[in-house]
Amino acid sequence: MGKLLCIIPARGGSKRIPHKNIALFKGEPIISYSIKAVQESGIADEIMVSTDDQAIADVAIKYGAKVPFFRDASTSNDKAGVAAVLVEVVNEYKRRGMEFDYVLSVYATQPLLKPENLVKAFEQLSTTEGAESICTVEAYSYPPQRATVIVDGELKQLHPENYYARSQDLQKIYHDCNQFFLFKTYALMRDQKLYTEHTLPFILAESESQDIDTMEDWKLMEMKYDLMHQKD
């Protein structure tokens, strides 16, 4: 199928949850779950952590990932996008004489990541004609078409034309759930965006993913993790 590089972006400057990427989750650094899931999937020829932080690098190496170089200052601030980080890493590997056919970007705070989903996504991307990338998404739990906004203290419908529409009749809308992106390398380098020209969805249930921005999100992740492993 071709060689695959896994990149786990893990910047050290988290403000709302200090050192979020290596904070302990169920007794282990949270980034270790992402590393282990990729290891268990067996799809990656190289697993590296892109960081600007020595403490994160030390933890990543302890759990079997590589940190062959540190991020440039231009991709270490909180305004730098993930795509820019991925492009930087691919270019540096190429400069060192290593090229890959696929790039997998796994978020560092995803204990819910399933190795079997990585395998399925890789098979889907490598066998679907015309596909260039895959993004994990989940459906909004309530139709955004029925959203309301507050204007001058009063509640207004954002789309009043949908007042009489039944929820089940409205188009299902999805959002990126920040678990992983998978690319054919040429498409990532051509578009330099997380969504390439031909991106396939990898749909997850709400119980299978959780983005972490606040401590409330962290607690929700713990609850979903417990629920997921009660089923095992």
PDB file of C-alpha atoms in Angstrom, residues 57-162:
ATOM      1  CA  ALA A  57       9.572  14.857  23.657  1.00  0.00           C
ATOM      2  CA  ASP A  58      10.843  12.825  26.618  1.00  0.00           C
ATOM      3  CA  VAL A  59       7.413  11.281  27.222  1.00  0.00           C
ATOM      4  CA  ALA A  60       6.902  10.542  23.518  1.00  0.00           C
ATOM      5  CA  ILE A  61      10.244   8.750  23.254  1.00  0.00           C
ATOM      6  CA  LYS A  62       9.525   6.790  26.441  1.00  0.00           C
ATOM      7  CA  TYR A  63       6.372   5.380  24.838  1.00  0.00           C
ATOM      8  CA  GLY A  64       8.042   4.463  21.557  1.00  0.00           C
ATOM      9  CA  ALA A  65       7.554   7.474  19.288  1.00  0.00           C
ATOM     10  CA  LYS A  66      10.399   9.390  17.679  1.00  0.00           C
ATOM     11  CA  VAL A  67      11.268  13.058  18.006  1.00  0.00           C
ATOM     12  CA  PRO A  68      14.014  13.443  15.385  1.00  0.00           C
ATOM     13  CA  PHE A  69      13.743  17.241  15.380  1.00  0.00           C
ATOM     14  CA  PHE A  70      11.848  20.043  17.107  1.00  0.00           C
ATOM     15  CA  ARG A  71       9.324  22.407  15.593  1.00  0.00           C
ATOM     16  CA  ASP A  72      10.321  25.669  14.062  1.00  0.00           C
ATOM     17  CA  ALA A  73       9.281  28.772  16.005  1.00  0.00           C
ATOM     18  CA  SER A  74       6.840  29.657  13.205  1.00  0.00           C
ATOM     19  CA  THR A  75       4.760  26.529  13.895  1.00  0.00           C
ATOM     20  CA  SER A  76       5.037  26.624  17.693  1.00  0.00           C
ATOM     21  CA  ASN A  77       2.546  29.392  18.469  1.00  0.00           C
ATOM     22  CA  ASP A  78      -1.172  28.943  19.076  1.00  0.00           C
ATOM     23  CA  LYS A  79      -2.047  30.535  15.722  1.00  0.00           C
ATOM     24  CA  ALA A  80      -0.167  27.943  13.643  1.00  0.00           C
ATOM     25  CA  GLY A  81      -2.515  25.470  11.963  1.00  0.00           C
ATOM     26  CA  VAL A  82      -2.064  21.711  12.048  1.00  0.00           C
ATOM     27  CA  ALA A  83      -1.638  21.556   8.270  1.00  0.00           C
ATOM     28  CA  ALA A  84       1.399  23.854   8.485  1.00  0.00           C
ATOM     29  CA  VAL A  85       2.919  21.545  11.090  1.00  0.00           C
ATOM     30  CA  LEU A  86       2.389  18.495   8.886  1.00  0.00           C
ATOM     31  CA  VAL A  87       3.903  20.187   5.849  1.00  0.00           C
ATOM     32  CA  GLU A  88       6.921  21.233   7.893  1.00  0.00           C
ATOM     33  CA  VAL A  89       7.497  17.662   9.082  1.00  0.00           C
ATOM     34  CA  VAL A  90       7.112  16.111   5.627  1.00  0.00           C
ATOM     35  CA  ASN A  91       9.566  18.622   4.167  1.00  0.00           C
ATOM     36  CA  GLU A  92      12.125  17.967   6.903  1.00  0.00           C
ATOM     37  CA  TYR A  93      11.909  14.194   6.426  1.00  0.00           C
ATOM     38  CA  LYS A  94      12.354  14.692   2.689  1.00  0.00           C
ATOM     39  CA  ARG A  95      15.398  16.853   3.351  1.00  0.00           C
ATOM     40  CA  ARG A  96      16.793  13.954   5.365  1.00  0.00           C
ATOM     41  CA  GLY A  97      16.177  11.532   2.516  1.00  0.00           C
ATOM     42  CA  MET A  98      12.953   9.904   3.782  1.00  0.00           C
ATOM     43  CA  GLU A  99       9.714  10.089   1.790  1.00  0.00           C
ATOM     44  CA  PHE A 100       6.294   8.596   2.503  1.00  0.00           C
ATOM     45  CA  ASP A 101       3.223   7.839   0.399  1.00  0.00           C
ATOM     46  CA  TYR A 102       0.761   8.554   3.198  1.00  0.00           C
ATOM     47  CA  VAL A 103       0.617  10.913   6.189  1.00  0.00           C
ATOM     48  CA  LEU A 104      -1.501  10.164   9.251  1.00  0.00           C
ATOM     49  CA  SER A 105      -2.078  12.992  11.719  1.00  0.00           C
ATOM     50  CA  VAL A 106      -3.339  11.825  15.103  1.00  0.00           C
ATOM     51  CA  TYR A 107      -4.291  14.274  17.810  1.00  0.00           C
ATOM     52  CA  ALA A 108      -2.348  13.901  21.064  1.00  0.00           C
ATOM     53  CA  THR A 109      -5.390  13.914  23.343  1.00  0.00           C
ATOM     54  CA  GLN A 110      -7.434  11.001  21.995  1.00  0.00           C
ATOM     55  CA  PRO A 111      -7.670   8.035  24.407  1.00  0.00           C
ATOM     56  CA  LEU A 112     -10.791   6.944  22.488  1.00  0.00           C
ATOM     57  CA  LEU A 113      -8.802   6.283  19.297  1.00  0.00           C
ATOM     58  CA  LYS A 114      -9.299   2.688  18.131  1.00  0.00           C
ATOM     59  CA  PRO A 115      -6.489   0.915  16.247  1.00  0.00           C
ATOM     60  CA  GLU A 116      -9.062  -0.892  14.119  1.00  0.00           C
ATOM     61  CA  ASN A 117     -10.449   2.439  12.915  1.00  0.00           C
ATOM     62  CA  LEU A 118      -7.002   3.469  11.723  1.00  0.00           C
ATOM     63  CA  VAL A 119      -6.736   0.201   9.788  1.00  0.00           C
ATOM     64  CA  LYS A 120     -10.189   0.697   8.245  1.00  0.00           C
ATOM     65  CA  ALA A 121      -9.398   4.269   7.245  1.00  0.00           C
ATOM     66  CA  PHE A 122      -6.096   3.278   5.665  1.00  0.00           C
ATOM     67  CA  GLU A 123      -7.767   0.507   3.680  1.00  0.00           C
ATOM     68  CA  GLN A 124     -10.544   2.890   2.590  1.00  0.00           C
ATOM     69  CA  LEU A 125      -8.144   5.575   1.414  1.00  0.00           C
ATOM     70  CA  SER A 126      -5.798   3.198  -0.361  1.00  0.00           C
ATOM     71  CA  THR A 127      -8.561   1.351  -2.219  1.00  0.00           C
ATOM     72  CA  THR A 128     -11.066   4.125  -3.069  1.00  0.00           C
ATOM     73  CA  GLU A 129     -10.467   5.503  -6.537  1.00  0.00           C
ATOM     74  CA  GLY A 130      -9.943   9.252  -6.558  1.00  0.00           C
ATOM     75  CA  ALA A 131      -9.825   9.610  -2.755  1.00  0.00           C
ATOM     76  CA  GLU A 132      -7.025  11.809  -1.443  1.00  0.00           C
ATOM     77  CA  SER A 133      -7.671  12.080   2.288  1.00  0.00           C
ATOM     78  CA  ILE A 134      -9.921  11.032   5.151  1.00  0.00           C
ATOM     79  CA  CYS A 135     -11.280  13.132   8.021  1.00  0.00           C
ATOM     80  CA  THR A 136     -12.982  11.851  11.174  1.00  0.00           C
ATOM     81  CA  VAL A 137     -16.371  13.479  11.652  1.00  0.00           C
ATOM     82  CA  GLU A 138     -19.459  13.113  13.799  1.00  0.00           C
ATOM     83  CA  ALA A 139     -22.981  14.333  13.242  1.00  0.00           C
ATOM     84  CA  TYR A 140     -24.308  17.287  15.198  1.00  0.00           C
ATOM     85  CA  SER A 141     -26.538  15.894  17.933  1.00  0.00           C
ATOM     86  CA  TYR A 142     -29.215  18.486  17.111  1.00  0.00           C
ATOM     87  CA  PRO A 143     -29.836  19.964  13.640  1.00  0.00           C
ATOM     88  CA  PRO A 144     -27.949  23.282  13.297  1.00  0.00           C
ATOM     89  CA  GLN A 145     -30.706  24.379  10.912  1.00  0.00           C
ATOM     90  CA  ARG A 146     -32.879  24.841  14.013  1.00  0.00           C
ATOM     91  CA  ALA A 147     -30.324  27.032  15.798  1.00  0.00           C
ATOM     92  CA  THR A 148     -31.303  30.180  17.679  1.00  0.00           C
ATOM     93  CA  VAL A 149     -29.281  33.319  18.427  1.00  0.00           C
ATOM     94  CA  ILE A 150     -29.678  36.092  20.979  1.00  0.00           C
ATOM     95  CA  VAL A 151     -30.176  39.547  19.466  1.00  0.00           C
ATOM     96  CA  ASP A 152     -30.559  42.525  21.822  1.00  0.00           C
ATOM     97  CA  GLY A 153     -31.441  40.134  24.617  1.00  0.00           C
ATOM     98  CA  GLU A 154     -34.165  38.348  22.640  1.00  0.00           C
ATOM     99  CA  LEU A 155     -34.156  34.854  21.176  1.00  0.00           C
ATOM    100  CA  LYS A 156     -34.319  34.704  17.393  1.00  0.00           C
ATOM    101  CA  GLN A 157     -34.250  31.794  14.977  1.00  0.00           C
ATOM    102  CA  LEU A 158     -31.141  31.738  12.816  1.00  0.00           C
ATOM    103  CA  HIS A 159     -33.108  30.027  10.028  1.00  0.00           C
ATOM    104  CA  PRO A 160     -36.821  30.820  10.604  1.00  0.00           C
ATOM    105  CA  GLU A 161     -37.704  29.059   7.342  1.00  0.00           C
ATOM    106  CA  ASN A 162     -37.064  25.772   9.178  1.00  0.00           C
TER     107      ASN A 162
END
